[in-house]
Amino acid sequence: MIKIILSDIDGTFLKNDKTISEFHIKAAKEILAQGKKFAMVSARMPEAIYPITDGIGLPRIPVISYSGALVLTETEEILYNKKMPLDDTKKILAAIDGGWTGDFAVNYYTGRKWYVKEIEKRVQREIDITQATAEIANFDELIAENILPNKILVMCEPPTCEDMEKKLGAQFQNLNVVRSAPHLLEIMDKSVSKAAGIEILLKHYNIKIEEAVAFGDNYNDVEMLQYIPQSVAMKNAPAEIQKIASAVTDSNEDGGIYTYLKKFEII
């Protein structure tokens, strides 16, 4: 019997315009009404996840944020909180600043705080989308105070993002460097993945992986889709992501989560 639904957010639970399909709202509410668990698994910080669930009238639910670096229960108890090592943090920030010129924004996420060097256009757009609050800070000062990041996020043009992923991934073998969208590059400790975060959450609730269904659409969902046997890619996912999953459902625009859960009588 299925006991938990695990869903990525952007490109999966949300539509492309960041609104939510009525079908997905219905699916989440029906799952919870049955006494099953519904958990969000995202690269987002908790403060960019709760406005979504609050906005559609859900109670607090478990969240796996920063792609697995911070895991919270429905009571916001911290099950896992993995920060990047001090030396790696210093070196990768220096590599980003020294390796590329042009227009990009570096974001420093630690716990439930989001720090930036300035509120520029991409940061403001992220604030508008997520309803989270970014604070201006000097990253060197944060590091000096041993406030280390769960995640560093680089916002840049897709060609730059792809180039950074390739070069930084090769240079920093002990970090997880992956695009979550064509214009977003996520950097975390190597041990961090959505699969690792899910494993921690399932263990806490004593749920087996065979009792879970996972939905995703992008490259940072790969480990999750490989880990959960009943994994489902959205129709809007790249072809290589669809091949990894055990099934493909309708797109995020068409309520694919509801489609799958209804088809297999999970709701």
PDB file of C-alpha atoms in Angstrom:
ATOM      1  CA  MET A   1       0.000   0.000   0.000  1.00  0.00           C
ATOM      2  CA  ILE A   2       1.245   3.477  -0.833  1.00  0.00           C
ATOM      3  CA  LYS A   3       1.829   5.564   2.297  1.00  0.00           C
ATOM      4  CA  ILE A   4       3.620   8.652   1.005  1.00  0.00           C
ATOM      5  CA  ILE A   5       3.674  10.825  -2.136  1.00  0.00           C
ATOM      6  CA  LEU A   6       6.894  12.710  -2.822  1.00  0.00           C
ATOM      7  CA  SER A   7       6.720  15.609  -5.251  1.00  0.00           C
ATOM      8  CA  ASP A   8       9.200  18.002  -6.748  1.00  0.00           C
ATOM      9  CA  ILE A   9       7.802  21.539  -6.969  1.00  0.00           C
ATOM     10  CA  ASP A  10       8.907  23.571  -9.987  1.00  0.00           C
ATOM     11  CA  GLY A  11       7.925  21.928 -13.249  1.00  0.00           C
ATOM     12  CA  THR A  12       6.113  19.181 -11.341  1.00  0.00           C
ATOM     13  CA  PHE A  13       3.631  20.346  -8.697  1.00  0.00           C
ATOM     14  CA  LEU A  14       3.549  23.896 -10.086  1.00  0.00           C
ATOM     15  CA  LYS A  15       2.575  24.917 -13.585  1.00  0.00           C
ATOM     16  CA  ASN A  16       5.025  26.883 -15.709  1.00  0.00           C
ATOM     17  CA  ASP A  17       3.588  30.208 -14.548  1.00  0.00           C
ATOM     18  CA  LYS A  18       4.084  29.090 -10.919  1.00  0.00           C
ATOM     19  CA  THR A  19       0.365  28.696 -10.272  1.00  0.00           C
ATOM     20  CA  ILE A  20      -1.052  25.341  -9.187  1.00  0.00           C
ATOM     21  CA  SER A  21      -3.337  23.064 -11.138  1.00  0.00           C
ATOM     22  CA  GLU A  22      -6.663  22.462  -9.404  1.00  0.00           C
ATOM     23  CA  PHE A  23      -6.018  18.785 -10.059  1.00  0.00           C
ATOM     24  CA  HIS A  24      -2.799  18.913  -8.013  1.00  0.00           C
ATOM     25  CA  ILE A  25      -4.536  20.711  -5.156  1.00  0.00           C
ATOM     26  CA  LYS A  26      -7.227  18.029  -5.220  1.00  0.00           C
ATOM     27  CA  ALA A  27      -4.595  15.260  -5.280  1.00  0.00           C
ATOM     28  CA  ALA A  28      -2.700  16.650  -2.280  1.00  0.00           C
ATOM     29  CA  LYS A  29      -5.859  17.125  -0.228  1.00  0.00           C
ATOM     30  CA  GLU A  30      -7.175  13.637  -1.050  1.00  0.00           C
ATOM     31  CA  ILE A  31      -3.851  12.038  -0.098  1.00  0.00           C
ATOM     32  CA  LEU A  32      -3.850  13.811   3.280  1.00  0.00           C
ATOM     33  CA  ALA A  33      -7.534  13.031   3.853  1.00  0.00           C
ATOM     34  CA  GLN A  34      -6.698   9.334   3.496  1.00  0.00           C
ATOM     35  CA  GLY A  35      -4.105   9.640   6.268  1.00  0.00           C
ATOM     36  CA  LYS A  36      -1.230   9.262   3.822  1.00  0.00           C
ATOM     37  CA  LYS A  37       1.709  11.658   3.778  1.00  0.00           C
ATOM     38  CA  PHE A  38       2.404  14.212   1.075  1.00  0.00           C
ATOM     39  CA  ALA A  39       5.937  15.652   1.069  1.00  0.00           C
ATOM     40  CA  MET A  40       7.570  18.324  -1.063  1.00  0.00           C
ATOM     41  CA  VAL A  41      11.068  17.520  -2.345  1.00  0.00           C
ATOM     42  CA  SER A  42      12.695  20.614  -3.774  1.00  0.00           C
ATOM     43  CA  ALA A  43      15.793  22.685  -4.328  1.00  0.00           C
ATOM     44  CA  ARG A  44      13.842  25.499  -2.680  1.00  0.00           C
ATOM     45  CA  MET A  45      14.320  26.674   0.912  1.00  0.00           C
ATOM     46  CA  PRO A  46      11.490  25.964   3.401  1.00  0.00           C
ATOM     47  CA  GLU A  47      10.365  29.605   3.271  1.00  0.00           C
ATOM     48  CA  ALA A  48       9.799  29.188  -0.470  1.00  0.00           C
ATOM     49  CA  ILE A  49       7.791  25.975   0.048  1.00  0.00           C
ATOM     50  CA  TYR A  50       5.433  26.862   2.897  1.00  0.00           C
ATOM     51  CA  PRO A  51       3.744  29.755   1.021  1.00  0.00           C
ATOM     52  CA  ILE A  52       2.671  27.182  -1.587  1.00  0.00           C
ATOM     53  CA  THR A  53       1.149  24.729   0.881  1.00  0.00           C
ATOM     54  CA  ASP A  54      -0.311  27.498   3.065  1.00  0.00           C
ATOM     55  CA  GLY A  55      -1.772  29.162  -0.011  1.00  0.00           C
ATOM     56  CA  ILE A  56      -3.817  26.119  -0.985  1.00  0.00           C
ATOM     57  CA  GLY A  57      -4.985  25.379   2.525  1.00  0.00           C
ATOM     58  CA  LEU A  58      -2.799  22.413   3.351  1.00  0.00           C
ATOM     59  CA  PRO A  59      -1.531  21.816   6.878  1.00  0.00           C
ATOM     60  CA  ARG A  60       2.225  21.846   7.347  1.00  0.00           C
ATOM     61  CA  ILE A  61       3.718  18.817   5.609  1.00  0.00           C
ATOM     62  CA  PRO A  62       7.214  17.281   5.586  1.00  0.00           C
ATOM     63  CA  VAL A  63       9.663  19.091   3.323  1.00  0.00           C
ATOM     64  CA  ILE A  64      12.980  18.041   1.846  1.00  0.00           C
ATOM     65  CA  SER A  65      14.599  21.330   0.898  1.00  0.00           C
ATOM     66  CA  TYR A  66      17.884  22.303  -0.758  1.00  0.00           C
ATOM     67  CA  SER A  67      17.582  19.044  -2.732  1.00  0.00           C
ATOM     68  CA  GLY A  68      18.102  17.037   0.440  1.00  0.00           C
ATOM     69  CA  ALA A  69      20.431  19.206   2.536  1.00  0.00           C
ATOM     70  CA  LEU A  70      17.686  20.194   4.996  1.00  0.00           C
ATOM     71  CA  VAL A  71      14.910  17.773   5.973  1.00  0.00           C
ATOM     72  CA  LEU A  72      11.977  18.883   8.142  1.00  0.00           C
ATOM     73  CA  THR A  73       8.956  17.040   9.519  1.00  0.00           C
ATOM     74  CA  GLU A  74       5.431  18.477   9.468  1.00  0.00           C
ATOM     75  CA  THR A  75       6.167  19.987  12.905  1.00  0.00           C
ATOM     76  CA  GLU A  76       9.315  21.607  11.416  1.00  0.00           C
ATOM     77  CA  GLU A  77      11.572  19.318  13.442  1.00  0.00           C
ATOM     78  CA  ILE A  78      14.989  19.159  11.762  1.00  0.00           C
ATOM     79  CA  LEU A  79      15.872  15.595  10.780  1.00  0.00           C
ATOM     80  CA  TYR A  80      18.931  16.531   8.726  1.00  0.00           C
ATOM     81  CA  ASN A  81      20.911  19.721   8.165  1.00  0.00           C
ATOM     82  CA  LYS A  82      23.983  19.317   5.942  1.00  0.00           C
ATOM     83  CA  LYS A  83      26.210  22.353   5.369  1.00  0.00           C
ATOM     84  CA  MET A  84      29.021  22.695   2.841  1.00  0.00           C
ATOM     85  CA  PRO A  85      32.521  22.392   4.358  1.00  0.00           C
ATOM     86  CA  LEU A  86      34.366  25.626   5.120  1.00  0.00           C
ATOM     87  CA  ASP A  87      37.228  25.085   2.686  1.00  0.00           C
ATOM     88  CA  ASP A  88      34.924  24.058  -0.160  1.00  0.00           C
ATOM     89  CA  THR A  89      32.712  27.067   0.439  1.00  0.00           C
ATOM     90  CA  LYS A  90      35.635  29.473   0.200  1.00  0.00           C
ATOM     91  CA  LYS A  91      37.141  27.817  -2.857  1.00  0.00           C
ATOM     92  CA  ILE A  92      34.003  27.481  -4.943  1.00  0.00           C
ATOM     93  CA  LEU A  93      32.926  31.063  -4.314  1.00  0.00           C
ATOM     94  CA  ALA A  94      36.403  32.184  -5.410  1.00  0.00           C
ATOM     95  CA  ALA A  95      36.219  29.921  -8.476  1.00  0.00           C
ATOM     96  CA  ILE A  96      32.854  31.360  -9.500  1.00  0.00           C
ATOM     97  CA  ASP A  97      33.980  34.962  -9.074  1.00  0.00           C
ATOM     98  CA  GLY A  98      37.301  34.372 -10.811  1.00  0.00           C
ATOM     99  CA  GLY A  99      36.214  32.016 -13.555  1.00  0.00           C
ATOM    100  CA  TRP A 100      33.379  33.870 -15.255  1.00  0.00           C
ATOM    101  CA  THR A 101      32.646  37.424 -16.212  1.00  0.00           C
ATOM    102  CA  GLY A 102      29.326  38.889 -17.166  1.00  0.00           C
ATOM    103  CA  ASP A 103      25.902  38.813 -15.682  1.00  0.00           C
ATOM    104  CA  PHE A 104      25.151  36.281 -12.949  1.00  0.00           C
ATOM    105  CA  ALA A 105      23.923  36.311  -9.363  1.00  0.00           C
ATOM    106  CA  VAL A 106      25.228  34.146  -6.506  1.00  0.00           C
ATOM    107  CA  ASN A 107      22.830  33.196  -3.705  1.00  0.00           C
ATOM    108  CA  TYR A 108      23.898  31.861  -0.288  1.00  0.00           C
ATOM    109  CA  TYR A 109      21.325  29.716   1.516  1.00  0.00           C
ATOM    110  CA  THR A 110      21.905  28.641   5.110  1.00  0.00           C
ATOM    111  CA  GLY A 111      19.231  27.061   7.289  1.00  0.00           C
ATOM    112  CA  ARG A 112      16.149  29.159   6.757  1.00  0.00           C
ATOM    113  CA  LYS A 113      18.034  32.266   5.617  1.00  0.00           C
ATOM    114  CA  TRP A 114      18.739  33.503   2.084  1.00  0.00           C
ATOM    115  CA  TYR A 115      21.637  35.899   1.555  1.00  0.00           C
ATOM    116  CA  VAL A 116      22.643  37.798  -1.588  1.00  0.00           C
ATOM    117  CA  LYS A 117      25.170  40.493  -2.453  1.00  0.00           C
ATOM    118  CA  GLU A 118      22.461  42.718  -3.891  1.00  0.00           C
ATOM    119  CA  ILE A 119      18.772  42.612  -4.778  1.00  0.00           C
ATOM    120  CA  GLU A 120      19.215  42.548  -8.539  1.00  0.00           C
ATOM    121  CA  LYS A 121      16.584  41.684 -11.141  1.00  0.00           C
ATOM    122  CA  ARG A 122      16.880  37.880 -10.970  1.00  0.00           C
ATOM    123  CA  VAL A 123      16.887  37.902  -7.178  1.00  0.00           C
ATOM    124  CA  GLN A 124      13.832  40.149  -7.150  1.00  0.00           C
ATOM    125  CA  ARG A 125      12.096  37.817  -9.582  1.00  0.00           C
ATOM    126  CA  GLU A 126      12.836  34.875  -7.256  1.00  0.00           C
ATOM    127  CA  ILE A 127      11.472  36.871  -4.309  1.00  0.00           C
ATOM    128  CA  ASP A 128       8.302  37.605  -6.283  1.00  0.00           C
ATOM    129  CA  ILE A 129       7.894  33.955  -7.290  1.00  0.00           C
ATOM    130  CA  THR A 130       8.701  32.271  -3.971  1.00  0.00           C
ATOM    131  CA  GLN A 131       7.569  34.916  -1.459  1.00  0.00           C
ATOM    132  CA  ALA A 132      10.766  34.218   0.477  1.00  0.00           C
ATOM    133  CA  THR A 133      12.901  37.101   1.747  1.00  0.00           C
ATOM    134  CA  ALA A 134      16.483  37.683   0.622  1.00  0.00           C
ATOM    135  CA  GLU A 135      18.870  39.603   2.858  1.00  0.00           C
ATOM    136  CA  ILE A 136      21.962  41.498   1.703  1.00  0.00           C
ATOM    137  CA  ALA A 137      25.167  40.186   3.269  1.00  0.00           C
ATOM    138  CA  ASN A 138      28.900  39.913   2.767  1.00  0.00           C
ATOM    139  CA  PHE A 139      29.610  36.235   2.146  1.00  0.00           C
ATOM    140  CA  ASP A 140      33.147  36.508   3.566  1.00  0.00           C
ATOM    141  CA  GLU A 141      31.705  37.820   6.821  1.00  0.00           C
ATOM    142  CA  LEU A 142      29.230  34.948   6.991  1.00  0.00           C
ATOM    143  CA  ILE A 143      32.053  32.461   6.490  1.00  0.00           C
ATOM    144  CA  ALA A 144      34.172  34.194   9.143  1.00  0.00           C
ATOM    145  CA  GLU A 145      31.292  33.729  11.580  1.00  0.00           C
ATOM    146  CA  ASN A 146      31.100  30.026  10.568  1.00  0.00           C
ATOM    147  CA  ILE A 147      27.673  30.537   8.996  1.00  0.00           C
ATOM    148  CA  LEU A 148      28.101  27.990   6.227  1.00  0.00           C
ATOM    149  CA  PRO A 149      25.681  27.312   3.366  1.00  0.00           C
ATOM    150  CA  ASN A 150      23.406  24.366   2.802  1.00  0.00           C
ATOM    151  CA  LYS A 151      23.388  25.486  -0.814  1.00  0.00           C
ATOM    152  CA  ILE A 152      24.921  28.005  -3.181  1.00  0.00           C
ATOM    153  CA  LEU A 153      22.732  28.906  -6.135  1.00  0.00           C
ATOM    154  CA  VAL A 154      23.994  30.655  -9.252  1.00  0.00           C
ATOM    155  CA  MET A 155      21.454  32.398 -11.469  1.00  0.00           C
ATOM    156  CA  CYS A 156      22.801  32.955 -14.979  1.00  0.00           C
ATOM    157  CA  GLU A 157      22.132  32.596 -18.680  1.00  0.00           C
ATOM    158  CA  PRO A 158      21.721  28.955 -19.829  1.00  0.00           C
ATOM    159  CA  PRO A 159      25.053  28.726 -21.752  1.00  0.00           C
ATOM    160  CA  THR A 160      26.936  30.084 -18.708  1.00  0.00           C
ATOM    161  CA  CYS A 161      25.016  27.764 -16.404  1.00  0.00           C
ATOM    162  CA  GLU A 162      25.912  24.736 -18.516  1.00  0.00           C
ATOM    163  CA  ASP A 163      29.563  25.803 -18.666  1.00  0.00           C
ATOM    164  CA  MET A 164      29.708  26.329 -14.897  1.00  0.00           C
ATOM    165  CA  GLU A 165      28.133  22.933 -14.260  1.00  0.00           C
ATOM    166  CA  LYS A 166      30.721  21.194 -16.405  1.00  0.00           C
ATOM    167  CA  LYS A 167      33.800  23.029 -15.148  1.00  0.00           C
ATOM    168  CA  LEU A 168      32.906  23.365 -11.472  1.00  0.00           C
ATOM    169  CA  GLY A 169      31.686  19.772 -11.365  1.00  0.00           C
ATOM    170  CA  ALA A 170      35.048  18.594 -12.698  1.00  0.00           C
ATOM    171  CA  GLN A 171      37.041  20.844 -10.361  1.00  0.00           C
ATOM    172  CA  PHE A 172      35.079  20.149  -7.171  1.00  0.00           C
ATOM    173  CA  GLN A 173      34.629  16.393  -7.073  1.00  0.00           C
ATOM    174  CA  ASN A 174      33.430  16.470  -3.458  1.00  0.00           C
ATOM    175  CA  LEU A 175      30.539  18.814  -4.236  1.00  0.00           C
ATOM    176  CA  ASN A 176      27.232  18.166  -5.949  1.00  0.00           C
ATOM    177  CA  VAL A 177      26.987  20.634  -8.843  1.00  0.00           C
ATOM    178  CA  VAL A 178      23.798  20.285 -10.894  1.00  0.00           C
ATOM    179  CA  ARG A 179      21.351  22.405 -12.881  1.00  0.00           C
ATOM    180  CA  SER A 180      17.788  22.465 -11.584  1.00  0.00           C
ATOM    181  CA  ALA A 181      16.705  24.582 -14.569  1.00  0.00           C
ATOM    182  CA  PRO A 182      18.529  25.898 -17.650  1.00  0.00           C
ATOM    183  CA  HIS A 183      19.326  29.143 -15.789  1.00  0.00           C
ATOM    184  CA  LEU A 184      19.855  27.778 -12.250  1.00  0.00           C
ATOM    185  CA  LEU A 185      22.948  25.974 -10.911  1.00  0.00           C
ATOM    186  CA  GLU A 186      22.683  24.295  -7.507  1.00  0.00           C
ATOM    187  CA  ILE A 187      25.833  23.564  -5.463  1.00  0.00           C
ATOM    188  CA  MET A 188      25.809  21.456  -2.292  1.00  0.00           C
ATOM    189  CA  ASP A 189      27.901  18.905  -0.443  1.00  0.00           C
ATOM    190  CA  LYS A 190      28.494  15.721  -2.464  1.00  0.00           C
ATOM    191  CA  SER A 191      26.484  13.653   0.003  1.00  0.00           C
ATOM    192  CA  VAL A 192      23.372  15.730  -0.679  1.00  0.00           C
ATOM    193  CA  SER A 193      20.716  14.448  -3.057  1.00  0.00           C
ATOM    194  CA  LYS A 194      16.958  14.210  -3.079  1.00  0.00           C
ATOM    195  CA  ALA A 195      17.330  10.448  -2.690  1.00  0.00           C
ATOM    196  CA  ALA A 196      19.438  10.824   0.460  1.00  0.00           C
ATOM    197  CA  GLY A 197      16.917  13.259   1.923  1.00  0.00           C
ATOM    198  CA  ILE A 198      14.056  10.909   1.100  1.00  0.00           C
ATOM    199  CA  GLU A 199      15.875   8.009   2.751  1.00  0.00           C
ATOM    200  CA  ILE A 200      16.131  10.020   5.980  1.00  0.00           C
ATOM    201  CA  LEU A 201      12.463  10.992   5.850  1.00  0.00           C
ATOM    202  CA  LEU A 202      11.231   7.463   5.126  1.00  0.00           C
ATOM    203  CA  LYS A 203      13.334   6.046   7.948  1.00  0.00           C
ATOM    204  CA  HIS A 204      11.868   8.595  10.366  1.00  0.00           C
ATOM    205  CA  TYR A 205       8.311   7.557   9.445  1.00  0.00           C
ATOM    206  CA  ASN A 206       9.166   3.849   9.120  1.00  0.00           C
ATOM    207  CA  ILE A 207       7.985   3.799   5.501  1.00  0.00           C
ATOM    208  CA  LYS A 208       9.525   1.474   2.920  1.00  0.00           C
ATOM    209  CA  ILE A 209      10.579   2.748  -0.516  1.00  0.00           C
ATOM    210  CA  GLU A 210       8.016   0.368  -2.052  1.00  0.00           C
ATOM    211  CA  GLU A 211       5.326   2.325  -0.184  1.00  0.00           C
ATOM    212  CA  ALA A 212       6.281   5.620  -1.865  1.00  0.00           C
ATOM    213  CA  VAL A 213       5.558   7.303  -5.181  1.00  0.00           C
ATOM    214  CA  ALA A 214       7.879  10.070  -6.415  1.00  0.00           C
ATOM    215  CA  PHE A 215       7.192  12.695  -9.086  1.00  0.00           C
ATOM    216  CA  GLY A 216       9.873  14.805 -10.809  1.00  0.00           C
ATOM    217  CA  ASP A 217      10.763  16.579 -14.016  1.00  0.00           C
ATOM    218  CA  ASN A 218      14.401  17.663 -14.109  1.00  0.00           C
ATOM    219  CA  TYR A 219      18.071  16.766 -13.756  1.00  0.00           C
ATOM    220  CA  ASN A 220      18.217  17.283 -10.002  1.00  0.00           C
ATOM    221  CA  ASP A 221      15.421  14.693  -9.697  1.00  0.00           C
ATOM    222  CA  VAL A 222      17.514  11.894 -11.202  1.00  0.00           C
ATOM    223  CA  GLU A 223      18.647  10.321  -7.904  1.00  0.00           C
ATOM    224  CA  MET A 224      15.107  10.470  -6.528  1.00  0.00           C
ATOM    225  CA  LEU A 225      13.614   8.839  -9.616  1.00  0.00           C
ATOM    226  CA  GLN A 226      16.280   6.129  -9.538  1.00  0.00           C
ATOM    227  CA  TYR A 227      15.855   5.508  -5.798  1.00  0.00           C
ATOM    228  CA  ILE A 228      12.074   5.153  -5.584  1.00  0.00           C
ATOM    229  CA  PRO A 229      10.850   2.070  -7.513  1.00  0.00           C
ATOM    230  CA  GLN A 230       7.502   3.710  -8.313  1.00  0.00           C
ATOM    231  CA  SER A 231       8.988   6.852  -9.853  1.00  0.00           C
ATOM    232  CA  VAL A 232       7.058   9.052 -12.240  1.00  0.00           C
ATOM    233  CA  ALA A 233       8.362  11.667 -14.662  1.00  0.00           C
ATOM    234  CA  MET A 234       6.157  14.484 -15.873  1.00  0.00           C
ATOM    235  CA  LYS A 235       5.507  14.623 -19.621  1.00  0.00           C
ATOM    236  CA  ASN A 236       7.289  17.994 -19.706  1.00  0.00           C
ATOM    237  CA  ALA A 237      10.523  16.390 -18.427  1.00  0.00           C
ATOM    238  CA  PRO A 238      13.481  16.034 -20.828  1.00  0.00           C
ATOM    239  CA  ALA A 239      13.522  12.714 -22.689  1.00  0.00           C
ATOM    240  CA  GLU A 240      16.501  11.396 -20.694  1.00  0.00           C
ATOM    241  CA  ILE A 241      14.651  12.054 -17.419  1.00  0.00           C
ATOM    242  CA  GLN A 242      11.556  10.257 -18.689  1.00  0.00           C
ATOM    243  CA  LYS A 243      13.703   7.209 -19.495  1.00  0.00           C
ATOM    244  CA  ILE A 244      14.982   7.050 -15.906  1.00  0.00           C
ATOM    245  CA  ALA A 245      11.517   6.953 -14.326  1.00  0.00           C
ATOM    246  CA  SER A 246       9.384   3.830 -14.142  1.00  0.00           C
ATOM    247  CA  ALA A 247       6.415   5.709 -15.634  1.00  0.00           C
ATOM    248  CA  VAL A 248       5.524   8.962 -17.382  1.00  0.00           C
ATOM    249  CA  THR A 249       2.374  10.929 -16.614  1.00  0.00           C
ATOM    250  CA  ASP A 250       0.719  14.054 -17.994  1.00  0.00           C
ATOM    251  CA  SER A 251       2.583  17.364 -17.829  1.00  0.00           C
ATOM    252  CA  ASN A 252       2.660  19.792 -14.924  1.00  0.00           C
ATOM    253  CA  GLU A 253       0.238  21.937 -16.925  1.00  0.00           C
ATOM    254  CA  ASP A 254      -2.274  19.096 -17.175  1.00  0.00           C
ATOM    255  CA  GLY A 255      -2.340  17.816 -13.597  1.00  0.00           C
ATOM    256  CA  GLY A 256      -0.057  14.835 -14.140  1.00  0.00           C
ATOM    257  CA  ILE A 257       0.214  13.961 -10.454  1.00  0.00           C
ATOM    258  CA  TYR A 258      -3.569  13.624 -10.166  1.00  0.00           C
ATOM    259  CA  THR A 259      -3.718  11.685 -13.450  1.00  0.00           C
ATOM    260  CA  TYR A 260      -1.263   9.052 -12.198  1.00  0.00           C
ATOM    261  CA  LEU A 261      -2.673   8.729  -8.678  1.00  0.00           C
ATOM    262  CA  LYS A 262      -6.199   8.376 -10.033  1.00  0.00           C
ATOM    263  CA  LYS A 263      -5.181   5.882 -12.718  1.00  0.00           C
ATOM    264  CA  PHE A 264      -3.582   3.566 -10.161  1.00  0.00           C
ATOM    265  CA  GLU A 265      -6.349   4.116  -7.597  1.00  0.00           C
ATOM    266  CA  ILE A 266      -4.028   5.653  -5.031  1.00  0.00           C
ATOM    267  CA  ILE A 267      -6.671   8.365  -4.578  1.00  0.00           C
TER     268      ILE A 267
END
